[in-house]
Amino acid sequence: MSEVHKENALGGAASGYLRSARHQPIEWMEWGEEAFAKAERENKPVLLDIGAVWCHWCHVMDRESYENPATAEIINEHFVAVKVDRDERPDVDSRYQAAVSAISGQGGWPLTAFLTADGKPFFGGTYFPPDDRYGRPGFPRVLLTMAEAYAQKRDEVMETAGSVLRAIEHNESFSGRGGALNEALVEKLVQSAERQFDERNGGFGSQPKFPHPGAIDLLIDAAGRGDARARVVAETTMRRMAAGGIYDQLAGGFHRYSVDERWIVPHFEKMAYDNSELLKNFAHAYATFEDEEYARVAKDILRWMDEWLSDRERGGFYASQDADDSLDDDGDYFTWTRAEAEEVLEREEFLVAESLYNLRAVGDMHHNPLKCVLHVAPAGGATVEQIAKALKMDAAHVRELAASAKQKMYAARLKRKTPYVDKTVYAGWNGMCISAYVQAGRLLEMPEAIAFGVKSLDRLLQEAWGEHGLAHVVAYGEGMPSRARVPGVLEDYAFAANAALDVWEATGEMKYFNAARGIADTMLARFCDSEPGDAMSRGFFDTEKDKGGIGALSTQRKPLQDAPTPAGNSVAAMALLRLAALTGEELYETRARDTLESFAGIVEHFGLYAASYGLALQRAVSGGVQICILGEDARAEELAATALRPYAANKSVVRVKDLSALPPALKETLPELPKTDGSTAVVCRGNSCLPPVKTVEELKALLAAGS
């Protein structure tokens, strides 16, 4: 065990990740003016460590280096040490990731950067081992080399720091790279995903494999429009992921990514943003392909999020669940030996489970070859039918045994020490989760999911939205008070605006439409690059414009790449396009198109990493379709279910009791509705609406005619 030291300055931090370092012998400080003033006063460089509570290698470097007294002595003597939680400060992380990538050619977490006293980066990397190994220099040697360079070669250090900042400023400049918006550009992005498709295993590229939910939605949308190849890519990818170890076969929910190309061995952390977007994928796939397997997985994701990642009492979604309980636990919480399974199961249950979950004598984990990652057919295990034939059992009995084995194994797993859940509630990630819950709830006919999405939005609006704008952090975990408000970034505004629109569409309550519009208007005022009519600079900055800041925070970024969450510019454009169709406000349409046009000349080079751009572009070029369902009876439910299928990126389905729950611009375009009993559906495209219909068959005909 490491020696326990007196608390450093992180003892008062609100972030759970920062507080976890409060007993380290490093004299850590939080990011802020005070730390950089100290560096200037003491003529020292700044050691910047950026990590996250869910990051395995961050914990490794903590134990190996930051808890080592000898290493701590070097740091305390030669540096001002600053630790940052990347989830709490995405603005700091994104800029120094770009800087370290410019220096070393790679980024990631932990991010280790060396800065001048005014915050400019002059050297950096990711994980450094405690001594020379893995082809990397040992951390003490790096520290002493950087301290010596800062003391004796200051001019060279400052020149390097300046060139790094200029490089990231150049890389973030997209001016003059615009282009036209058209269907061909959407098709190029779809084809990019199709080209990178792994025919054997599903997914994109080789190991490590990330889910890329934006690309999956783009493919589902294309499949709904008749692209057979897109359907194959989307369905194969989703089925392989759901069968693999990247999917938690017992609790539901997806891990961050797979280290192998077959989706078997994951990095075990679970993130709110991965599961929200994958929940949308499976719900959208169910709506489009009408396969119950997609509904099953979507409901399982909801089950896990309900149990582990949501505040059931107050509303809101937590940030993440850690991969490991400790550094000695490399996925042990989630994995199984045959002996562990035999201990909790009856003999027949074990015989089924060993084949179903691919429990072998030699498993999947390098640190303990007895440990198996549970995965099923087609990723590795046998099907129920194959098991029934091999065991000479009835298939229905095998299903019963499989269900009881799953229940018992999960109950046994719950007795293990559970990896830490970061209960911080972030505005943007909550926007993503709210949208996912509402969309999935509507498609799966689960009103309880919609209700929790509404409850969570109510909390977000009450606790994070007000006269000062939107806060990035709605609430910290463990009830920790915040010493300073963290301002919302572009993603917070864009995801929250879309979430409010999703809730309005599902409930018909105008207060949510008004909230969406208020958030979008503030986003335009604070983040949009230019004034109306200025064609030179378009799009949105990721932080409030002209705010400046320490070091690399002075650089302005316009995010286009989906990594790991959908890019702020794409999501902002989508929100504005949705609002434009509902309000008739030209500014919303202009700003959305300006944003998309500003990246059109380069976006195809981003491929599947610009899938959220592709979804917004699809809405822009094909035009929004609004389907208004007026009424509350059983027919309204049937009409809404019909209208929601298949998934389409440019479609909105609005449920309202009567016309008073519609924005004025949309209400004005509706035809004169008959004064008859029963519910009505009206399909609107652009600035016109078709005559109202009352039957499912009539609605299907209208939708088919316009597809």
XYZ file of C-alpha atoms in Angstrom:
707
model
C 0.000 0.000 0.000
C 1.158 3.509 -0.694
C 2.075 5.792 2.169
C -0.728 8.126 3.288
C 0.279 11.785 3.158
C -1.401 14.918 4.361
C -3.940 16.352 1.972
C -2.772 18.584 -0.836
C -4.928 21.341 -2.348
C -7.104 18.816 -4.190
C -8.800 17.919 -0.918
C -11.210 20.770 -1.554
C -11.935 19.900 -5.198
C -15.483 19.080 -6.236
C -14.361 16.524 -8.850
C -14.156 12.962 -7.571
C -11.184 12.305 -9.836
C -9.237 15.233 -8.399
C -10.149 14.322 -4.829
C -8.804 10.818 -5.398
C -5.301 12.404 -5.623
C -5.618 14.464 -2.448
C -3.313 12.193 -0.410
C -0.591 11.935 -3.049
C 2.742 13.508 -2.027
C 2.536 15.845 -5.027
C 1.631 19.449 -4.213
C -1.169 19.361 -6.749
C -3.226 22.422 -7.613
C -6.397 22.793 -9.663
C -6.355 24.525 -13.039
C -6.660 28.282 -12.578
C -4.954 31.637 -12.257
C -3.544 30.806 -8.832
C -1.437 27.918 -10.126
C 0.032 29.887 -13.027
C 0.701 32.916 -10.823
C 2.682 30.627 -8.536
C 4.654 29.279 -11.503
C 5.474 32.835 -12.586
C 6.412 33.859 -9.065
C 8.666 30.845 -8.485
C 10.055 30.824 -12.039
C 9.007 27.203 -12.597
C 7.390 25.332 -15.461
C 3.990 23.722 -15.001
C 3.488 19.962 -15.036
C -0.028 19.352 -16.352
C -1.663 15.970 -15.782
C -5.065 15.408 -17.441
C -7.000 12.239 -16.704
C -10.344 10.835 -15.676
C -11.788 8.639 -12.998
C -12.553 5.886 -15.536
C -9.055 5.881 -17.079
C -7.069 2.724 -16.268
C -3.643 4.053 -17.289
C -4.249 7.236 -15.312
C -4.555 5.075 -12.214
C -1.426 3.158 -13.226
C 0.619 6.350 -13.555
C -0.797 7.616 -10.262
C 0.411 4.521 -8.450
C 3.753 4.161 -10.221
C 4.820 7.807 -10.263
C 2.586 10.276 -8.461
C 2.416 8.162 -5.301
C 6.186 7.586 -5.363
C 7.920 9.868 -2.795
C 11.144 10.149 -4.821
C 9.287 11.186 -7.987
C 7.104 13.533 -5.976
C 10.203 15.225 -4.581
C 11.455 15.970 -8.100
C 8.067 17.368 -9.129
C 7.628 19.511 -6.032
C 11.130 20.954 -6.325
C 11.105 21.784 -10.025
C 7.451 22.246 -11.093
C 4.076 23.635 -10.207
C 1.863 20.584 -10.587
C -1.682 20.967 -11.973
C -4.172 18.114 -12.240
C -7.281 18.339 -14.467
C -10.356 16.142 -14.748
C -10.974 15.922 -18.505
C -14.718 15.377 -18.001
C -14.988 18.491 -15.841
C -12.839 20.648 -18.140
C -13.246 19.450 -21.742
C -12.061 22.870 -22.946
C -8.662 22.421 -21.269
C -8.383 18.806 -22.375
C -9.203 19.380 -26.047
C -6.589 22.086 -26.474
C -3.756 20.311 -24.724
C -4.630 17.074 -26.510
C -4.153 18.983 -29.765
C -0.899 20.445 -28.471
C 0.568 17.123 -27.338
C -0.513 15.491 -30.604
C 1.365 18.237 -32.464
C 4.443 17.562 -30.327
C 4.469 13.770 -30.059
C 2.068 12.570 -32.740
C -0.340 11.026 -30.261
C -2.797 11.932 -27.547
C -4.929 10.176 -24.981
C -5.108 9.774 -21.240
C -3.284 10.301 -19.055
C -2.099 13.401 -20.853
C 1.222 14.662 -19.529
C 2.243 18.141 -20.677
C 4.965 20.584 -19.716
C 3.960 24.234 -19.899
C 5.570 27.604 -19.529
C 4.446 29.766 -16.627
C 1.861 31.376 -18.929
C 0.437 27.990 -19.953
C 2.047 27.404 -23.341
C 2.992 23.754 -23.990
C 6.581 22.933 -24.940
C 6.695 19.155 -24.450
C 4.300 16.342 -23.694
C 3.166 12.774 -24.045
C 0.698 10.385 -22.524
C 1.701 7.614 -20.113
C 5.325 7.644 -18.968
C 6.601 4.546 -17.101
C 8.479 4.923 -13.781
C 11.717 3.816 -15.485
C 12.947 3.248 -19.032
C 10.676 0.593 -20.601
C 8.255 -0.025 -23.487
C 10.582 2.110 -25.598
C 9.647 5.121 -23.468
C 11.926 7.139 -21.190
C 11.294 6.804 -17.476
C 9.261 9.620 -15.948
C 11.981 10.855 -13.522
C 14.389 11.259 -16.445
C 11.750 13.170 -18.412
C 11.040 15.442 -15.445
C 14.688 16.308 -14.853
C 15.314 16.884 -18.566
C 12.351 19.267 -18.839
C 13.308 21.121 -15.669
C 16.856 21.555 -16.967
C 15.627 22.762 -20.348
C 13.343 25.334 -18.734
C 16.138 26.593 -16.494
C 19.007 26.646 -19.005
C 17.442 26.824 -22.483
C 14.543 29.160 -21.866
C 14.706 30.828 -25.273
C 14.434 27.462 -27.046
C 11.581 26.417 -24.762
C 9.652 29.608 -25.469
C 10.222 29.282 -29.209
C 8.938 25.700 -29.142
C 5.912 26.717 -27.084
C 5.060 29.462 -29.525
C 5.344 27.172 -32.528
C 3.110 24.566 -30.879
C 0.391 27.144 -30.250
C 0.665 28.397 -33.816
C 0.361 24.819 -35.075
C -2.845 24.085 -33.179
C -4.302 27.454 -34.161
C -3.595 26.611 -37.803
C -5.093 23.126 -37.467
C -8.298 24.577 -36.023
C -8.704 27.136 -38.802
C -11.233 26.056 -41.422
C -11.679 29.361 -43.218
C -11.729 29.107 -46.983
C -12.520 25.380 -46.976
C -16.245 25.626 -47.502
C -18.353 23.952 -50.127
C -21.841 23.258 -51.412
C -24.393 21.161 -49.553
C -25.850 18.260 -51.497
C -26.930 14.614 -51.308
C -23.657 13.533 -52.930
C -21.734 14.693 -49.879
C -23.977 12.661 -47.580
C -23.399 9.662 -49.823
C -19.618 10.105 -49.593
C -19.793 9.941 -45.804
C -21.973 6.824 -45.970
C -19.560 5.228 -48.434
C -16.618 6.064 -46.191
C -18.178 3.994 -43.400
C -19.008 1.205 -45.844
C -15.418 1.112 -47.132
C -13.998 0.737 -43.617
C -16.442 -2.037 -42.752
C -14.931 -5.255 -41.380
C -16.798 -7.923 -43.339
C -15.853 -10.722 -40.952
C -16.414 -9.124 -37.556
C -18.508 -6.025 -38.160
C -17.436 -2.576 -37.139
C -14.922 -0.314 -38.817
C -11.216 -0.854 -39.303
C -9.176 -3.220 -37.164
C -8.192 -3.294 -33.509
C -8.835 -1.466 -31.270
C -12.481 -1.163 -32.238
C -14.797 1.637 -31.188
C -18.577 1.505 -31.720
C -18.938 4.742 -33.793
C -22.674 5.150 -33.053
C -22.952 8.259 -35.243
C -21.843 6.225 -38.247
C -24.324 3.483 -37.353
C -27.199 5.980 -37.251
C -26.082 7.427 -40.582
C -26.126 3.908 -42.040
C -29.550 3.123 -40.546
C -30.875 6.331 -42.089
C -29.393 5.338 -45.464
C -30.829 1.830 -45.131
C -34.262 3.318 -44.452
C -33.907 5.180 -47.743
C -33.172 1.955 -49.630
C -29.390 1.502 -49.359
C -29.035 -2.292 -49.049
C -25.290 -2.152 -48.414
C -25.751 0.299 -45.556
C -28.226 -2.114 -43.988
C -25.723 -4.975 -44.095
C -22.998 -2.845 -42.530
C -25.244 -1.499 -39.778
C -26.913 -4.783 -38.889
C -23.725 -6.860 -38.946
C -21.937 -4.317 -36.761
C -24.730 -4.084 -34.211
C -25.240 -7.836 -33.959
C -21.518 -8.509 -33.555
C -21.160 -5.847 -30.879
C -24.195 -7.123 -28.969
C -22.807 -10.663 -29.068
C -19.306 -9.683 -27.981
C -17.623 -8.947 -24.697
C -17.854 -5.216 -25.366
C -21.494 -5.744 -24.389
C -22.137 -6.624 -20.746
C -24.043 -9.869 -21.190
C -25.284 -9.892 -17.587
C -26.103 -6.287 -16.660
C -26.632 -4.756 -20.076
C -24.859 -1.703 -21.441
C -21.686 -1.327 -23.491
C -18.080 -0.931 -22.434
C -15.941 1.797 -24.010
C -14.239 -0.161 -26.797
C -12.736 -3.519 -27.720
C -8.992 -4.136 -27.779
C -9.436 -6.851 -30.436
C -11.167 -6.837 -33.792
C -13.776 -9.448 -32.733
C -15.349 -7.286 -29.986
C -14.348 -9.862 -27.337
C -12.046 -8.166 -24.802
C -13.097 -4.623 -23.931
C -11.662 -1.735 -22.032
C -14.169 -2.210 -19.242
C -15.156 1.376 -18.410
C -18.749 2.295 -19.266
C -19.578 5.832 -20.329
C -22.890 7.688 -20.354
C -22.261 9.046 -23.843
C -21.480 5.656 -25.425
C -24.572 4.046 -23.980
C -26.877 6.941 -24.819
C -25.876 6.904 -28.478
C -25.894 3.105 -28.749
C -29.333 3.096 -27.142
C -30.464 5.346 -29.987
C -28.834 3.001 -32.515
C -30.665 -0.084 -31.302
C -33.970 1.739 -30.937
C -33.592 3.204 -34.426
C -32.640 -0.218 -35.822
C -35.740 -1.749 -34.236
C -37.912 0.941 -35.797
C -36.322 0.453 -39.210
C -35.653 -3.297 -39.455
C -38.455 -4.530 -37.154
C -36.258 -7.133 -35.454
C -37.007 -7.875 -31.789
C -33.319 -8.511 -31.056
C -32.638 -4.789 -31.364
C -35.480 -4.027 -28.965
C -34.045 -6.560 -26.496
C -30.609 -4.927 -26.501
C -32.090 -1.429 -26.244
C -34.167 -2.479 -23.227
C -31.065 -4.033 -21.676
C -29.156 -0.760 -22.082
C -32.056 1.019 -20.401
C -31.969 -1.557 -17.596
C -28.288 -0.920 -16.930
C -28.632 2.848 -17.119
C -31.653 2.743 -14.812
C -29.769 0.660 -12.266
C -26.311 2.177 -12.347
C -26.197 5.485 -14.176
C -29.265 7.434 -13.110
C -30.500 9.364 -10.100
C -33.926 7.810 -9.807
C -35.061 10.201 -7.113
C -34.076 13.557 -8.587
C -33.600 12.778 -12.254
C -30.339 13.029 -14.145
C -27.668 10.687 -15.439
C -24.260 9.958 -13.936
C -21.090 10.221 -15.979
C -19.386 6.822 -15.971
C -18.508 3.564 -14.289
C -14.831 2.767 -13.826
C -13.196 -0.207 -15.518
C -11.621 -1.646 -12.398
C -12.016 -1.652 -8.636
C -8.240 -1.355 -8.185
C -5.044 -1.699 -10.175
C -4.935 -5.360 -9.191
C -8.355 -5.823 -10.821
C -7.997 -5.907 -14.597
C -11.625 -6.484 -15.514
C -12.008 -9.106 -12.768
C -15.379 -7.692 -11.720
C -16.834 -8.381 -15.165
C -15.033 -11.643 -16.078
C -15.451 -15.266 -14.992
C -13.467 -18.447 -14.524
C -15.227 -21.764 -15.044
C -14.853 -22.469 -11.327
C -16.544 -19.178 -10.403
C -19.494 -20.024 -12.633
C -19.724 -23.604 -11.364
C -19.832 -22.321 -7.802
C -23.050 -20.330 -8.305
C -24.896 -22.522 -10.824
C -26.671 -25.858 -10.752
C -25.123 -28.519 -12.980
C -27.607 -28.125 -15.862
C -27.364 -24.334 -15.649
C -23.583 -24.529 -15.887
C -23.703 -26.864 -18.885
C -25.838 -24.298 -20.697
C -23.842 -21.269 -19.507
C -20.452 -22.682 -20.494
C -21.580 -23.086 -24.085
C -23.757 -19.994 -24.233
C -21.125 -17.625 -22.803
C -18.026 -19.405 -24.151
C -16.616 -20.288 -20.730
C -13.356 -22.098 -21.486
C -10.482 -23.541 -19.471
C -8.169 -20.994 -21.113
C -9.905 -17.645 -21.224
C -9.353 -14.190 -22.678
C -7.409 -12.159 -20.108
C -3.597 -11.985 -20.276
C -3.149 -11.263 -16.583
C -5.220 -14.325 -15.622
C -5.727 -16.879 -18.417
C -8.486 -18.587 -16.414
C -10.687 -15.492 -16.747
C -13.243 -15.431 -19.561
C -15.081 -12.447 -21.019
C -18.680 -13.520 -21.520
C -19.685 -13.481 -25.171
C -22.335 -15.286 -27.180
C -22.951 -16.403 -30.748
C -22.015 -15.170 -33.322
C -19.011 -13.714 -31.464
C -18.023 -17.026 -29.872
C -20.631 -18.891 -27.850
C -23.162 -21.424 -29.086
C -26.786 -20.702 -29.940
C -29.662 -22.024 -27.849
C -30.540 -24.435 -30.636
C -26.977 -25.786 -30.829
C -26.835 -26.201 -27.061
C -30.194 -27.973 -27.003
C -29.044 -30.411 -29.665
C -25.700 -31.096 -27.951
C -27.277 -31.612 -24.512
C -30.316 -33.454 -25.909
C -32.658 -30.981 -24.242
C -35.743 -29.134 -25.371
C -34.880 -25.638 -26.628
C -37.489 -24.049 -24.348
C -35.862 -25.746 -21.339
C -32.442 -24.489 -22.447
C -33.842 -20.955 -22.574
C -35.159 -21.336 -19.042
C -31.783 -22.595 -17.830
C -30.008 -19.750 -19.648
C -32.282 -17.180 -18.017
C -31.786 -18.611 -14.514
C -28.008 -18.893 -15.075
C -27.845 -15.250 -16.159
C -29.849 -14.162 -13.118
C -27.677 -16.147 -10.699
C -24.381 -15.036 -12.252
C -25.440 -11.403 -12.110
C -26.541 -11.782 -8.475
C -23.155 -13.309 -7.667
C -21.339 -10.530 -9.507
C -23.175 -7.926 -7.473
C -21.496 -9.346 -4.361
C -18.083 -8.422 -5.780
C -16.650 -5.014 -5.003
C -18.177 -2.749 -7.645
C -16.050 -0.393 -9.760
C -16.575 3.255 -8.885
C -19.472 5.135 -10.446
C -18.758 8.826 -11.048
C -22.045 10.438 -10.046
C -21.216 13.811 -11.559
C -24.100 15.058 -13.689
C -22.843 16.871 -16.815
C -25.213 19.009 -18.863
C -24.179 17.853 -22.330
C -24.028 14.154 -21.542
C -27.399 14.465 -19.831
C -28.767 16.058 -22.978
C -27.582 12.997 -24.910
C -29.114 10.591 -22.380
C -32.414 12.495 -22.226
C -32.739 12.366 -26.011
C -31.911 8.659 -26.009
C -34.446 7.845 -23.294
C -37.202 9.819 -24.977
C -36.516 8.415 -28.449
C -36.173 4.833 -27.197
C -39.209 5.198 -24.969
C -41.333 6.270 -27.906
C -40.075 3.556 -30.260
C -40.200 0.755 -27.683
C -43.511 1.989 -26.225
C -41.980 2.451 -22.772
C -43.631 5.515 -21.210
C -41.530 5.100 -18.069
C -38.374 5.839 -20.092
C -39.959 8.980 -21.531
C -41.032 10.061 -18.054
C -37.521 9.721 -16.678
C -36.129 11.668 -19.627
C -38.610 14.462 -18.871
C -37.712 14.375 -15.176
C -34.021 14.634 -16.016
C -34.570 17.575 -18.340
C -36.562 19.333 -15.627
C -33.580 18.961 -13.301
C -31.111 20.180 -15.919
C -33.203 23.267 -16.636
C -33.754 23.998 -12.952
C -30.184 23.515 -11.726
C -27.955 24.359 -14.698
C -29.866 26.810 -16.917
C -30.536 30.447 -16.040
C -29.562 34.063 -16.526
C -25.865 33.177 -16.647
C -26.448 30.636 -19.386
C -25.923 26.907 -19.151
C -23.472 25.380 -16.666
C -21.304 22.438 -17.714
C -21.802 20.655 -14.390
C -25.354 20.169 -13.146
C -24.194 18.507 -9.915
C -21.082 16.824 -8.571
C -21.082 13.312 -7.173
C -21.424 12.522 -3.479
C -23.163 15.861 -3.016
C -19.906 17.818 -3.233
C -20.476 21.560 -3.555
C -18.753 23.419 -6.367
C -16.410 26.246 -5.452
C -16.783 27.763 -8.914
C -19.335 27.444 -11.699
C -17.931 25.714 -14.784
C -19.435 27.451 -17.847
C -21.131 25.303 -20.438
C -19.300 24.530 -23.665
C -20.851 24.286 -27.128
C -21.711 20.602 -26.722
C -23.653 21.337 -23.540
C -25.843 23.872 -25.333
C -26.291 21.834 -28.504
C -27.188 18.568 -26.759
C -29.469 20.326 -24.278
C -31.329 22.154 -27.063
C -31.903 18.919 -28.965
C -32.994 17.158 -25.774
C -35.560 19.869 -25.056
C -36.923 19.502 -28.603
C -37.142 15.720 -28.187
C -39.085 16.139 -24.953
C -41.393 18.707 -26.542
C -42.081 16.380 -29.477
C -42.983 13.566 -27.072
C -45.055 15.580 -24.596
C -46.428 18.555 -26.532
C -45.622 20.851 -23.598
C -44.614 24.253 -24.966
C -42.342 25.035 -22.015
C -39.834 22.554 -23.422
C -40.014 24.068 -26.890
C -39.426 27.492 -25.339
C -36.479 26.115 -23.370
C -34.954 24.692 -26.558
C -35.309 28.028 -28.277
C -33.848 29.956 -25.341
C -30.820 27.644 -25.164
C -30.304 27.873 -28.934
C -30.554 31.671 -28.922
C -27.925 31.883 -26.181
C -25.748 29.419 -28.088
C -25.957 31.652 -31.165
C -25.082 34.751 -29.173
C -22.143 33.272 -27.305
C -20.601 30.665 -29.599
C -21.417 31.550 -33.220
C -18.415 32.961 -35.057
C -20.021 35.645 -37.165
C -22.882 38.059 -37.486
C -25.620 37.495 -40.074
C -24.372 38.199 -43.582
C -20.679 37.653 -42.811
C -19.605 34.878 -45.171
C -15.925 34.887 -44.145
C -16.272 33.232 -40.745
C -18.914 30.665 -39.998
C -19.675 27.915 -37.542
C -19.393 27.655 -33.780
C -16.494 27.809 -31.358
C -16.401 25.136 -28.680
C -16.159 27.741 -25.907
C -17.658 31.203 -25.596
C -16.075 33.457 -28.200
C -13.594 36.168 -27.268
C -13.287 34.909 -23.691
C -9.572 34.162 -23.894
C -7.887 32.229 -21.113
C -4.661 30.769 -19.821
C -2.219 29.292 -22.308
C -3.837 27.173 -24.993
C -7.299 28.299 -23.861
C -6.618 31.452 -25.850
C -6.888 29.407 -29.069
C -10.325 29.075 -30.602
C -11.602 25.730 -31.870
C -14.477 24.754 -34.136
C -15.080 21.063 -33.470
C -16.016 18.923 -36.460
C -14.758 15.465 -35.500
C -16.911 13.011 -33.544
C -14.398 11.964 -30.917
C -15.690 10.537 -28.705
C -19.018 12.418 -28.658
C -20.817 13.915 -31.672
C -19.138 17.172 -32.708
C -20.578 20.405 -31.343
C -20.920 22.105 -34.734
C -22.888 19.218 -36.215
C -25.217 18.904 -33.223
C -25.719 22.686 -33.119
C -26.618 22.709 -36.820
C -29.136 19.917 -36.238
C -30.811 21.839 -33.409
C -31.042 24.988 -35.533
C -32.481 23.121 -38.516
C -35.147 21.598 -36.289
C -36.011 25.002 -34.863
C -36.067 26.630 -38.294
C -38.710 24.189 -39.503
C -40.866 24.862 -36.461
C -40.516 28.630 -36.187
C -39.944 29.883 -39.707
C -37.027 31.930 -38.364
C -34.614 32.566 -41.219
C -31.699 33.134 -38.843
C -31.820 29.543 -37.596
C -31.791 28.164 -41.132
C -29.044 30.557 -42.245
C -26.780 29.821 -39.314
C -27.249 26.059 -39.661
C -26.427 26.129 -43.366
C -23.501 28.501 -42.822
C -22.091 26.027 -40.320
C -22.481 23.034 -42.601
C -21.136 24.916 -45.620
C -18.043 26.051 -43.722
C -16.889 22.421 -43.350
C -18.253 21.016 -46.614
C -14.938 21.305 -48.434
C -13.051 19.117 -45.949
C -15.611 16.945 -44.201
C -15.281 13.913 -46.458
C -11.667 13.538 -45.260
C -13.023 12.909 -41.744
C -15.066 9.952 -42.987
C -17.007 8.116 -40.303
C -15.624 10.559 -37.724
C -17.960 13.156 -39.240
C -21.106 11.032 -39.168
C -23.027 13.516 -37.012
C -22.278 16.119 -39.686
C -23.754 13.686 -42.210
C -26.962 13.380 -40.186
C -27.365 17.162 -39.976
C -26.531 17.497 -43.660
C -29.153 14.907 -44.542
C -31.791 16.995 -42.784
C -30.542 20.140 -44.535
C -30.546 18.765 -48.076
C -33.650 16.580 -47.918
C -35.718 19.031 -45.888
C -37.343 18.444 -42.548
C -40.508 16.403 -42.256
C -42.825 17.171 -39.334
C -45.625 14.754 -38.549
C -48.105 16.197 -36.072
C -50.298 13.763 -34.185
C -53.233 15.618 -32.597
C -55.263 13.779 -30.003
C -54.940 11.438 -27.037
C -56.949 8.324 -27.864
C -55.828 4.839 -28.945
C -55.797 5.925 -32.580
C -53.271 8.637 -31.713
C -50.977 5.962 -30.297
C -51.278 3.928 -33.493
C -50.656 6.958 -35.703
C -47.611 7.965 -33.671
C -46.156 4.443 -33.790
C -46.573 4.446 -37.552
C -45.084 7.906 -37.978
C -41.975 7.005 -35.968
C -41.085 4.101 -38.272
C -38.646 3.846 -39.947
C -35.979 6.067 -38.420
C -35.041 9.048 -40.575
C -32.572 11.790 -39.661
C -34.843 14.492 -41.080
C -38.092 13.402 -39.416
C -39.816 14.829 -36.344
C -42.968 13.342 -34.856
C -44.849 15.726 -32.591
C -47.524 14.551 -30.132
C -49.927 17.280 -29.007
C -53.373 17.390 -27.442
C -54.517 20.295 -29.620
C -53.202 23.143 -31.754
C -52.433 25.330 -28.730
C -49.365 23.168 -28.066
C -47.755 24.028 -31.416
C -45.375 26.905 -32.214
C -47.172 29.678 -34.108
C -45.247 29.184 -37.365
C -46.080 25.485 -37.548
C -49.664 26.076 -36.478
C -50.133 28.609 -39.274
C -49.058 26.135 -41.953
C -51.540 23.477 -40.887
C -54.648 23.108 -43.024
C -58.093 23.671 -41.566
C -58.661 20.558 -39.489
C -62.074 18.898 -39.503
C -64.131 19.328 -36.342
C -64.657 15.607 -35.885
C -63.969 13.274 -33.049
C -60.807 11.217 -32.942
C -57.157 11.814 -33.578
C -55.564 13.223 -36.701
C -52.125 13.079 -38.339
C -50.752 15.891 -40.485
C -47.559 15.565 -42.535
C -45.666 18.802 -43.191
C -42.691 19.305 -45.482
C -40.993 22.630 -45.850
C -43.570 25.400 -45.702
C -46.592 23.296 -46.574
C -48.712 20.585 -45.008
C -50.705 17.818 -46.627
C -54.386 17.246 -45.862
C -54.961 15.545 -42.510
C -55.470 11.775 -42.300
C -57.112 9.618 -39.667
C -56.019 6.057 -40.406
C -52.723 4.221 -40.224
C -53.075 3.115 -43.855
C -53.535 6.698 -45.061
C -50.514 7.874 -43.047
C -48.333 5.068 -44.404
C -49.310 6.031 -47.938
C -48.375 9.687 -47.372
C -45.023 8.801 -45.833
C -44.206 6.316 -48.598
C -45.059 8.877 -51.262
C -42.626 11.378 -49.802
C -39.714 9.028 -49.079
